[in-house]
Amino acid sequence: MCASAAVSLRRRWFTGGARTKRRLFSGHPGIRSIKIKSKGVEVEMNVLVINCGSSSLKYQLINSDSEEVLAKGLCERIGIDGSAIVHQPAGGEKVKSEIDMPNHTKAVQLVIEKLTDPQVGVITSLEEIDAVGHRIVHGGERFAGSVVLDDEVLAVIEQCNDLAPLHNPANLIGINSCREIMPDVPMVGVFDTAFHQTMPKKAYLYGLPLSYYEKYKVRRYGFHGTSHDFVSKRAAELLGRDIKDLKIIVCHLGNGASVSAVQYGESVDTSMGLTPLEGLIMGTRSGDLDPAIVTFIAQKEGISAEEVINICNKKSGVLGLSGGVSSDFRDLGDAAQAGNEAARTALETYGYRVGKYIGAYVAAMNGVDAIVFTAGVGENNAQARAEIGKYIGYLGTNIDPEKNKLRGEEVILSDEGAKVTVMVIPTNEELAIARETVRLVKQ
Ligand code: AMP
């Protein structure tokens, strides 16, 4: 559509029939947004994105038109002594308020209070929230895409709880709290697992008796799907190519980390499994292990298998490998620089594992066009990227060491003419959830 046509269309939205509504709000200085309704169809929405953990709730209010984050924040220590909400309007300072939050419903109430607060708020009333998008960790085999949440859908999500006992119940509590406070606002669930539901059987089955898959759905699911989807689409855009022609390997390297093989726009393999413990060495998670290690250590240490799994989740990864230096790559880099041998080994072991997975996924797709780094480490940590770079040069990646020093921005690391393009693309899972929410609500 040409610019003038767009303008005249906008004018028509503004001046349309009786059901057309125009609203301006400017809760926080510098934030102005216009909302237009016509024939009951929202053309611009404010979407509240909620990511609920067992004792935390992260939120962002995103305007669908500008894709601007109007405000964001975090409720921490919900149900625990010392709970607090940290709220930040766009362009403003973070404001921390220590307030008792015995449950998630109270946390959601506080989020609404902050968003509508005359000083730090960005909207004037709850009515200006048009939809809520919820991050849900596990959708099992039941959800291959996002869904509008209603009683029936929530009952099915509940059936997936045993696959993610630490995460899904918390997600559901957050959804129910929002429904209690905003009963008329449409809600959408976006699953971490959904993008990987395109994996073929040969990629998702474990070499176990088939009956465990049939009876209990023990299989590989994969996580970080919203990020892998977002980043691979953006890579295609930046390359100016149709994603349906591309083989892309996405390395989501944050505190949790996973690699995925995205062939022609679909996930065909990914490194996380039944749970987010499989695959790469992460901040505190071990990644791939010989399963016999679990009972071996349990016997040696006189602890239960559950306790060993807890150690694999919380005390392993680069934290464990470095002998407890840190799970944070900045600290590890500093320690390695200062001559800490274990920290150096942790970084080398980490990079080697990522490099091996990239090699495996080149084989899985019989080729690769682009390799993308994203999330905290992938976007910011030149040292980790250089370490991984040692194992992918044979592909013709031609990584420029100067470009590799850049951080936190979209950048192509490969020299022009490289056979395989290596890129950094910051992920934005909240924006991806907001886009999905708008797409479904409009439908
Ligand atoms: P995430 O889970 O995506 O927030 O990523 C967290 C990881 O990213 C931590 O290990 C951080 O050390 C790493 N990270 C974040 N910012 C930087 C930075 N500026 N330089 C190096 N590493 C960083």
Short mmCIF file of C-alpha atoms and ligand atoms in Angstrom, two decimals:
data_model
loop_
_atom_site.label_atom_id
_atom_site.label_comp_id
_atom_site.label_asym_id
_atom_site.label_seq_id
_atom_site.Cartn_x
_atom_site.Cartn_y
_atom_site.Cartn_z
CA MET A 1 0.00 0.00 0.00
CA CYS A 2 1.40 3.43 -0.86
CA ALA A 3 1.92 5.99 1.91
CA SER A 4 -0.97 8.26 0.92
CA ALA A 5 -3.35 5.29 0.75
CA ALA A 6 -2.22 4.25 4.23
CA VAL A 7 -2.83 7.76 5.54
CA SER A 8 -6.31 7.98 4.03
CA LEU A 9 -7.13 4.52 5.41
CA ARG A 10 -6.01 5.69 8.86
CA ARG A 11 -8.19 8.78 8.53
CA ARG A 12 -11.11 6.57 7.68
CA TRP A 13 -10.48 4.51 10.80
CA PHE A 14 -10.46 7.73 12.80
CA THR A 15 -13.65 9.13 11.37
CA GLY A 16 -15.59 5.92 10.76
CA GLY A 17 -19.03 4.98 12.05
CA ALA A 18 -20.49 5.04 15.52
CA ARG A 19 -18.40 2.09 16.68
CA THR A 20 -15.13 3.74 15.77
CA LYS A 21 -13.23 4.81 18.85
CA ARG A 22 -10.18 6.98 19.21
CA ARG A 23 -8.26 7.16 22.41
CA LEU A 24 -5.09 8.97 23.32
CA PHE A 25 -3.09 8.23 26.38
CA SER A 26 0.04 9.68 27.78
CA GLY A 27 0.58 8.25 31.26
CA HIS A 28 4.32 8.61 31.05
CA PRO A 29 5.97 11.59 29.41
CA GLY A 30 7.04 10.70 25.93
CA ILE A 31 4.57 7.86 25.56
CA ARG A 32 1.64 8.51 23.32
CA SER A 33 -0.39 5.95 21.59
CA ILE A 34 -3.53 5.96 19.57
CA LYS A 35 -6.01 3.16 19.60
CA ILE A 36 -8.56 2.72 16.91
CA LYS A 37 -11.52 0.35 16.78
CA SER A 38 -13.76 -0.27 13.85
CA LYS A 39 -16.60 -2.76 13.55
CA GLY A 40 -15.26 -4.48 16.64
CA VAL A 41 -11.86 -5.22 15.06
CA GLU A 42 -8.82 -3.81 16.82
CA VAL A 43 -6.24 -2.54 14.38
CA GLU A 44 -3.85 -1.54 17.12
CA MET A 45 -3.57 -3.20 20.49
CA ASN A 46 -1.80 -2.98 23.80
CA VAL A 47 -0.69 -6.49 24.65
CA LEU A 48 0.37 -7.44 28.14
CA VAL A 49 2.96 -10.23 27.93
CA ILE A 50 3.25 -12.35 31.06
CA ASN A 51 5.99 -14.83 31.91
CA CYS A 52 5.13 -16.48 35.19
CA GLY A 53 7.48 -18.57 37.32
CA SER A 54 6.73 -20.28 40.62
CA SER A 55 7.72 -17.20 42.65
CA SER A 56 8.16 -14.56 39.95
CA LEU A 57 6.19 -12.76 37.27
CA LYS A 58 7.81 -10.82 34.43
CA TYR A 59 5.69 -8.50 32.32
CA GLN A 60 5.88 -6.18 29.33
CA LEU A 61 3.17 -3.98 27.86
CA ILE A 62 3.73 -3.80 24.11
CA ASN A 63 1.94 -1.66 21.57
CA SER A 64 1.19 -3.81 18.55
CA ASP A 65 1.51 -1.03 16.00
CA SER A 66 4.83 0.53 16.97
CA GLU A 67 6.01 -2.69 18.68
CA GLU A 68 7.25 -0.36 21.38
CA VAL A 69 7.60 -1.65 24.94
CA LEU A 70 5.48 0.84 26.88
CA ALA A 71 6.54 -0.54 30.25
CA LYS A 72 8.09 -3.64 31.73
CA GLY A 73 8.81 -5.10 35.11
CA LEU A 74 9.21 -8.00 37.45
CA CYS A 75 7.44 -9.22 40.59
CA GLU A 76 9.84 -11.28 42.66
CA ARG A 77 9.58 -13.48 45.74
CA ILE A 78 5.83 -14.02 45.30
CA GLY A 79 4.58 -16.02 48.27
CA ILE A 80 7.91 -15.51 50.08
CA ASP A 81 9.05 -12.89 52.60
CA GLY A 82 10.59 -9.79 51.03
CA SER A 83 8.50 -9.66 47.85
CA ALA A 84 8.90 -6.66 45.57
CA ILE A 85 7.82 -5.25 42.22
CA VAL A 86 10.31 -3.51 39.94
CA HIS A 87 8.52 -1.43 37.31
CA GLN A 88 10.02 0.58 34.45
CA PRO A 89 8.08 2.80 32.04
CA ALA A 90 9.66 3.36 28.62
CA GLY A 91 12.32 6.03 28.87
CA GLY A 92 11.95 6.16 32.66
CA GLU A 93 13.87 4.89 35.66
CA LYS A 94 13.25 1.55 37.35
CA VAL A 95 11.02 1.92 40.41
CA LYS A 96 11.23 -0.76 43.09
CA SER A 97 8.42 -1.14 45.64
CA GLU A 98 8.60 -3.68 48.44
CA ILE A 99 5.02 -4.91 48.82
CA ASP A 100 3.63 -8.10 50.30
CA MET A 101 2.60 -10.48 47.52
CA PRO A 102 1.12 -13.63 49.08
CA ASN A 103 0.05 -14.99 45.67
CA HIS A 104 0.12 -14.38 41.92
CA THR A 105 -3.33 -12.73 41.90
CA LYS A 106 -1.95 -10.01 44.15
CA ALA A 107 1.08 -9.72 41.84
CA VAL A 108 -1.15 -9.23 38.77
CA GLN A 109 -3.16 -6.60 40.70
CA LEU A 110 0.06 -4.74 41.45
CA VAL A 111 1.16 -4.91 37.82
CA ILE A 112 -2.14 -3.29 36.78
CA GLU A 113 -1.74 -0.67 39.53
CA LYS A 114 1.74 0.21 38.26
CA LEU A 115 0.67 0.31 34.62
CA THR A 116 -2.17 2.71 35.46
CA ASP A 117 -0.33 4.72 38.12
CA PRO A 118 -0.49 8.51 37.48
CA GLN A 119 3.30 8.86 37.98
CA VAL A 120 4.91 5.73 36.58
CA GLY A 121 1.99 4.29 34.59
CA VAL A 122 1.58 4.29 30.82
CA ILE A 123 -2.17 3.71 30.48
CA THR A 124 -5.11 5.27 32.25
CA SER A 125 -7.19 2.17 32.94
CA LEU A 126 -7.35 -1.61 32.66
CA GLU A 127 -9.60 -1.09 29.64
CA GLU A 128 -6.54 -0.13 27.60
CA ILE A 129 -5.15 -3.64 27.84
CA ASP A 130 -6.59 -5.37 24.79
CA ALA A 131 -5.08 -8.81 25.13
CA VAL A 132 -2.73 -10.82 27.31
CA GLY A 133 -0.09 -13.19 25.92
CA HIS A 134 1.21 -15.86 28.29
CA ARG A 135 4.45 -17.76 27.93
CA ILE A 136 3.78 -21.43 28.64
CA VAL A 137 6.73 -23.78 28.92
CA HIS A 138 5.33 -27.17 27.93
CA GLY A 139 2.58 -27.92 25.48
CA GLY A 140 3.51 -31.60 25.07
CA GLU A 141 2.28 -33.05 21.78
CA ARG A 142 -1.05 -31.31 22.19
CA PHE A 143 0.03 -27.85 21.03
CA ALA A 144 1.93 -27.29 17.80
CA GLY A 145 1.09 -23.59 17.85
CA SER A 146 -0.27 -20.80 20.03
CA VAL A 147 -3.86 -20.96 21.27
CA VAL A 148 -6.58 -18.70 22.58
CA LEU A 149 -7.01 -19.71 26.22
CA ASP A 150 -10.38 -20.90 27.47
CA ASP A 151 -11.51 -23.45 30.08
CA GLU A 152 -11.15 -26.37 27.69
CA VAL A 153 -7.65 -25.41 26.56
CA LEU A 154 -6.53 -24.82 30.14
CA ALA A 155 -7.67 -28.31 31.09
CA VAL A 156 -5.50 -29.75 28.30
CA ILE A 157 -2.50 -27.64 29.38
CA GLU A 158 -2.96 -29.01 32.88
CA GLN A 159 -2.55 -32.50 31.45
CA CYS A 160 0.97 -31.48 30.35
CA ASN A 161 1.93 -30.53 33.92
CA ASP A 162 3.79 -33.75 34.68
CA LEU A 163 6.11 -33.06 31.74
CA ALA A 164 7.17 -29.71 33.29
CA PRO A 165 6.26 -29.91 36.99
CA LEU A 166 8.40 -26.89 37.91
CA HIS A 167 7.10 -24.60 35.20
CA ASN A 168 3.62 -25.38 33.86
CA PRO A 169 1.71 -25.17 37.18
CA ALA A 170 3.24 -21.70 37.71
CA ASN A 171 2.23 -20.66 34.17
CA LEU A 172 -1.34 -21.81 34.87
CA ILE A 173 -1.48 -19.90 38.15
CA GLY A 174 -0.47 -16.75 36.26
CA ILE A 175 -3.13 -17.33 33.61
CA ASN A 176 -5.87 -17.92 36.20
CA SER A 177 -4.85 -14.80 38.14
CA CYS A 178 -5.08 -12.70 34.96
CA ARG A 179 -8.46 -14.22 34.08
CA GLU A 180 -9.73 -13.38 37.56
CA ILE A 181 -8.69 -9.74 37.25
CA MET A 182 -9.37 -9.26 33.52
CA PRO A 183 -12.23 -11.71 32.77
CA ASP A 184 -13.19 -10.03 29.49
CA VAL A 185 -9.71 -9.61 28.03
CA PRO A 186 -8.73 -12.27 25.46
CA MET A 187 -5.74 -14.38 26.51
CA VAL A 188 -3.35 -16.36 24.33
CA GLY A 189 -0.89 -19.08 25.32
CA VAL A 190 2.45 -19.30 23.48
CA PHE A 191 4.40 -22.51 24.12
CA ASP A 192 8.19 -22.96 24.31
CA THR A 193 7.76 -26.41 22.81
CA ALA A 194 5.36 -25.63 19.95
CA PHE A 195 7.91 -24.60 17.28
CA HIS A 196 9.70 -27.95 17.63
CA GLN A 197 6.59 -30.04 17.04
CA THR A 198 7.66 -30.29 13.38
CA MET A 199 10.62 -32.51 14.35
CA PRO A 200 10.45 -35.90 12.65
CA LYS A 201 10.23 -39.10 14.70
CA LYS A 202 13.87 -39.96 13.99
CA ALA A 203 14.84 -36.73 15.77
CA TYR A 204 12.46 -36.86 18.71
CA LEU A 205 12.48 -40.53 19.71
CA TYR A 206 14.95 -41.75 22.33
CA GLY A 207 16.57 -45.16 21.94
CA LEU A 208 14.30 -46.56 24.65
CA PRO A 209 11.52 -49.17 24.54
CA LEU A 210 8.82 -47.64 22.34
CA SER A 211 6.24 -48.38 25.02
CA TYR A 212 7.60 -45.48 27.14
CA TYR A 213 6.81 -43.10 24.34
CA GLU A 214 3.43 -44.70 23.76
CA LYS A 215 2.44 -44.84 27.43
CA TYR A 216 4.10 -41.74 28.87
CA LYS A 217 5.06 -39.63 25.84
CA VAL A 218 8.73 -39.84 26.79
CA ARG A 219 10.36 -38.15 23.80
CA ARG A 220 12.36 -35.06 22.92
CA TYR A 221 10.27 -31.86 22.85
CA GLY A 222 12.79 -29.02 22.76
CA PHE A 223 12.38 -25.55 24.31
CA HIS A 224 13.15 -21.87 23.53
CA GLY A 225 10.90 -22.42 20.48
CA THR A 226 9.63 -18.84 20.45
CA SER A 227 13.22 -17.60 20.22
CA HIS A 228 14.35 -20.12 17.57
CA ASP A 229 11.30 -19.22 15.47
CA PHE A 230 11.77 -15.44 15.87
CA VAL A 231 15.51 -15.48 15.20
CA SER A 232 15.39 -17.81 12.19
CA LYS A 233 12.68 -15.66 10.54
CA ARG A 234 14.71 -12.52 11.20
CA ALA A 235 17.84 -14.20 9.75
CA ALA A 236 15.96 -14.88 6.50
CA GLU A 237 14.79 -11.25 6.42
CA LEU A 238 18.34 -9.96 6.93
CA LEU A 239 19.66 -12.28 4.23
CA GLY A 240 16.90 -11.08 1.90
CA ARG A 241 15.93 -14.70 1.23
CA ASP A 242 12.76 -16.75 1.60
CA ILE A 243 13.02 -18.84 4.77
CA LYS A 244 11.56 -21.73 2.75
CA ASP A 245 14.87 -21.87 0.83
CA LEU A 246 17.18 -21.77 3.84
CA LYS A 247 18.90 -24.15 6.25
CA ILE A 248 19.61 -22.25 9.45
CA ILE A 249 21.25 -23.30 12.72
CA VAL A 250 20.18 -21.13 15.66
CA CYS A 251 22.35 -21.13 18.79
CA HIS A 252 20.26 -19.69 21.65
CA LEU A 253 23.00 -19.26 24.25
CA GLY A 254 21.69 -17.77 27.47
CA ASN A 255 21.80 -19.08 30.98
CA GLY A 256 19.69 -21.88 29.53
CA ALA A 257 20.96 -22.79 26.06
CA SER A 258 19.87 -24.79 23.04
CA VAL A 259 20.75 -25.20 19.37
CA SER A 260 18.19 -25.91 16.68
CA ALA A 261 18.23 -26.97 13.06
CA VAL A 262 15.65 -24.95 11.13
CA GLN A 263 15.17 -26.34 7.65
CA TYR A 264 12.95 -24.37 5.26
CA GLY A 265 11.32 -22.58 8.22
CA GLU A 266 10.63 -25.68 10.33
CA SER A 267 12.49 -27.06 13.32
CA VAL A 268 13.87 -30.48 12.35
CA ASP A 269 16.03 -31.00 15.44
CA THR A 270 16.96 -29.27 18.66
CA SER A 271 19.29 -30.02 21.53
CA MET A 272 16.90 -29.93 24.52
CA GLY A 273 14.82 -33.00 25.19
CA LEU A 274 12.01 -34.19 27.43
CA THR A 275 13.16 -31.43 29.77
CA PRO A 276 15.51 -28.46 29.30
CA LEU A 277 18.36 -30.46 30.85
CA GLU A 278 19.53 -32.20 27.67
CA GLY A 279 22.02 -30.88 25.13
CA LEU A 280 24.48 -28.06 25.64
CA ILE A 281 26.50 -27.32 28.75
CA MET A 282 24.62 -24.35 30.23
CA GLY A 283 25.04 -21.87 33.07
CA THR A 284 24.13 -24.40 35.76
CA ARG A 285 22.78 -27.37 33.75
CA SER A 286 24.98 -30.27 32.72
CA GLY A 287 23.48 -30.94 29.27
CA ASP A 288 24.09 -34.39 27.76
CA LEU A 289 25.25 -37.10 30.17
CA ASP A 290 25.60 -40.86 30.24
CA PRO A 291 22.38 -41.69 32.15
CA ALA A 292 24.27 -44.30 34.20
CA ILE A 293 26.08 -41.40 35.92
CA VAL A 294 22.92 -40.56 37.88
CA THR A 295 22.77 -43.77 39.91
CA PHE A 296 26.59 -44.02 40.04
CA ILE A 297 26.88 -40.65 41.79
CA ALA A 298 23.79 -41.34 43.92
CA GLN A 299 25.46 -44.49 45.30
CA LYS A 300 28.88 -42.87 45.79
CA GLU A 301 27.47 -39.80 47.55
CA GLY A 302 24.67 -41.58 49.41
CA ILE A 303 22.00 -39.34 47.91
CA SER A 304 18.85 -40.01 45.88
CA ALA A 305 18.57 -39.98 42.09
CA GLU A 306 16.31 -36.89 42.43
CA GLU A 307 19.08 -35.10 44.31
CA VAL A 308 21.58 -35.93 41.56
CA ILE A 309 19.17 -34.58 38.94
CA ASN A 310 18.82 -31.44 41.04
CA ILE A 311 22.63 -31.10 41.01
CA CYS A 312 22.59 -31.62 37.23
CA ASN A 313 20.07 -28.76 36.94
CA LYS A 314 21.38 -26.27 39.47
CA LYS A 315 25.04 -26.91 40.27
CA SER A 316 26.53 -28.20 37.04
CA GLY A 317 27.20 -26.57 33.66
CA VAL A 318 29.96 -23.96 33.59
CA LEU A 319 29.29 -23.22 37.27
CA GLY A 320 30.11 -26.80 38.25
CA LEU A 321 32.89 -27.25 35.70
CA SER A 322 34.68 -24.11 36.88
CA GLY A 323 34.70 -25.46 40.42
CA GLY A 324 32.03 -22.97 41.47
CA VAL A 325 33.55 -19.77 40.01
CA SER A 326 30.29 -18.62 38.39
CA SER A 327 27.47 -19.47 36.01
CA ASP A 328 27.90 -16.00 34.51
CA PHE A 329 30.09 -15.83 31.43
CA ARG A 330 31.42 -12.39 32.32
CA ASP A 331 32.81 -13.67 35.63
CA LEU A 332 34.15 -16.79 33.96
CA GLY A 333 35.93 -14.75 31.30
CA ASP A 334 37.51 -12.53 33.97
CA ALA A 335 38.59 -15.55 36.02
CA ALA A 336 40.07 -17.28 32.95
CA GLN A 337 41.91 -14.08 32.07
CA ALA A 338 43.31 -13.96 35.59
CA GLY A 339 44.71 -17.46 35.11
CA ASN A 340 41.98 -19.63 36.66
CA GLU A 341 42.54 -22.96 34.90
CA ALA A 342 39.11 -24.46 35.75
CA ALA A 343 37.31 -21.38 34.40
CA ARG A 344 39.32 -21.64 31.16
CA THR A 345 38.50 -25.34 30.84
CA ALA A 346 34.80 -24.61 31.47
CA LEU A 347 34.76 -22.09 28.60
CA GLU A 348 36.62 -24.47 26.28
CA THR A 349 34.33 -27.38 27.12
CA TYR A 350 31.29 -25.16 26.59
CA GLY A 351 32.46 -23.98 23.15
CA TYR A 352 33.41 -27.49 22.08
CA ARG A 353 29.91 -28.81 22.91
CA VAL A 354 28.22 -26.04 20.90
CA GLY A 355 30.63 -26.67 18.00
CA LYS A 356 29.79 -30.40 18.03
CA TYR A 357 26.05 -29.69 17.93
CA ILE A 358 26.48 -27.33 15.00
CA GLY A 359 28.38 -30.09 13.17
CA ALA A 360 25.60 -32.57 13.97
CA TYR A 361 22.93 -30.23 12.61
CA VAL A 362 24.86 -29.55 9.41
CA ALA A 363 24.67 -33.33 8.95
CA ALA A 364 20.98 -33.47 9.97
CA MET A 365 20.09 -30.92 7.25
CA ASN A 366 22.74 -32.05 4.80
CA GLY A 367 24.05 -28.50 4.65
CA VAL A 368 23.67 -25.08 6.21
CA ASP A 369 23.28 -21.53 4.90
CA ALA A 370 23.44 -19.52 8.10
CA ILE A 371 24.47 -19.95 11.73
CA VAL A 372 22.93 -17.47 14.18
CA PHE A 373 23.96 -16.60 17.72
CA THR A 374 21.38 -15.19 20.10
CA ALA A 375 20.48 -14.69 23.84
CA GLY A 376 22.75 -13.29 26.59
CA VAL A 377 25.96 -15.14 25.73
CA GLY A 378 25.33 -15.45 21.99
CA GLU A 379 24.57 -11.75 21.61
CA ASN A 380 27.25 -10.36 23.91
CA ASN A 381 30.11 -12.69 24.56
CA ALA A 382 32.86 -12.42 21.93
CA GLN A 383 35.04 -14.93 23.74
CA ALA A 384 32.38 -17.68 23.72
CA ARG A 385 31.65 -17.00 20.02
CA ALA A 386 35.36 -17.14 19.18
CA GLU A 387 35.67 -20.44 21.06
CA ILE A 388 32.77 -21.91 19.04
CA GLY A 389 34.24 -20.39 15.88
CA LYS A 390 37.19 -22.80 16.19
CA TYR A 391 34.92 -25.72 15.23
CA ILE A 392 32.96 -24.24 12.32
CA GLY A 393 35.68 -22.67 10.14
CA TYR A 394 35.69 -25.73 7.81
CA LEU A 395 32.21 -24.68 6.65
CA GLY A 396 33.63 -21.51 5.11
CA THR A 397 32.28 -19.15 7.78
CA ASN A 398 35.11 -16.57 7.53
CA ILE A 399 34.32 -14.86 10.85
CA ASP A 400 35.88 -11.39 11.04
CA PRO A 401 37.50 -11.08 14.51
CA GLU A 402 36.83 -7.31 14.54
CA LYS A 403 33.10 -7.75 13.87
CA ASN A 404 33.03 -10.48 16.49
CA LYS A 405 33.91 -7.86 19.11
CA LEU A 406 30.52 -6.14 18.61
CA ARG A 407 27.80 -6.98 21.08
CA GLY A 408 24.07 -6.69 21.59
CA GLU A 409 23.21 -5.78 18.01
CA GLU A 410 22.29 -7.38 14.71
CA VAL A 411 25.53 -8.01 12.87
CA ILE A 412 26.88 -10.33 10.20
CA LEU A 413 30.15 -11.72 11.53
CA SER A 414 31.23 -13.41 8.29
CA ASP A 415 33.23 -11.69 5.59
CA GLU A 416 31.44 -11.05 2.35
CA GLY A 417 31.65 -14.11 0.14
CA ALA A 418 31.63 -16.57 3.04
CA LYS A 419 29.97 -19.87 2.12
CA VAL A 420 28.02 -19.94 5.37
CA THR A 421 26.87 -16.67 6.95
CA VAL A 422 27.41 -16.35 10.70
CA MET A 423 25.22 -13.71 12.34
CA VAL A 424 24.26 -12.26 15.70
CA ILE A 425 20.55 -11.50 16.09
CA PRO A 426 19.19 -10.33 19.45
CA THR A 427 16.19 -12.43 20.40
CA ASN A 428 12.94 -10.90 21.59
CA GLU A 429 10.64 -13.56 23.00
CA GLU A 430 8.21 -11.00 24.46
CA LEU A 431 7.72 -9.33 21.11
CA ALA A 432 7.22 -12.73 19.48
CA ILE A 433 4.56 -13.56 22.10
CA ALA A 434 2.87 -10.18 21.54
CA ARG A 435 2.81 -10.77 17.76
CA GLU A 436 1.32 -14.23 18.22
CA THR A 437 -1.28 -12.83 20.61
CA VAL A 438 -2.34 -10.14 18.14
CA ARG A 439 -2.47 -12.68 15.29
CA LEU A 440 -4.76 -15.02 17.21
CA VAL A 441 -6.98 -12.35 18.74
CA LYS A 442 -7.52 -10.74 15.31
CA GLN A 443 -8.49 -14.12 13.90
P1 AMP B 1 20.21 -14.84 29.31
O1 AMP B 1 19.77 -16.08 30.02
O2 AMP B 1 19.84 -14.83 27.87
O3 AMP B 1 19.81 -13.59 30.03
O4 AMP B 1 21.82 -14.84 29.33
C1 AMP B 1 22.57 -14.76 30.52
C2 AMP B 1 24.04 -14.95 30.19
O5 AMP B 1 24.44 -13.93 29.25
C3 AMP B 1 24.98 -14.79 31.39
O6 AMP B 1 25.89 -15.87 31.44
C4 AMP B 1 25.75 -13.52 31.11
O7 AMP B 1 27.07 -13.62 31.51
C5 AMP B 1 25.72 -13.40 29.61
N1 AMP B 1 25.84 -12.00 29.26
C6 AMP B 1 24.88 -11.06 29.38
N2 AMP B 1 25.39 -9.84 29.04
C7 AMP B 1 26.70 -10.01 28.74
C8 AMP B 1 27.77 -9.17 28.32
N3 AMP B 1 27.59 -7.86 28.17
N4 AMP B 1 28.98 -9.71 28.10
C9 AMP B 1 29.15 -11.01 28.24
N5 AMP B 1 28.22 -11.90 28.63
C10 AMP B 1 27.00 -11.40 28.89
#
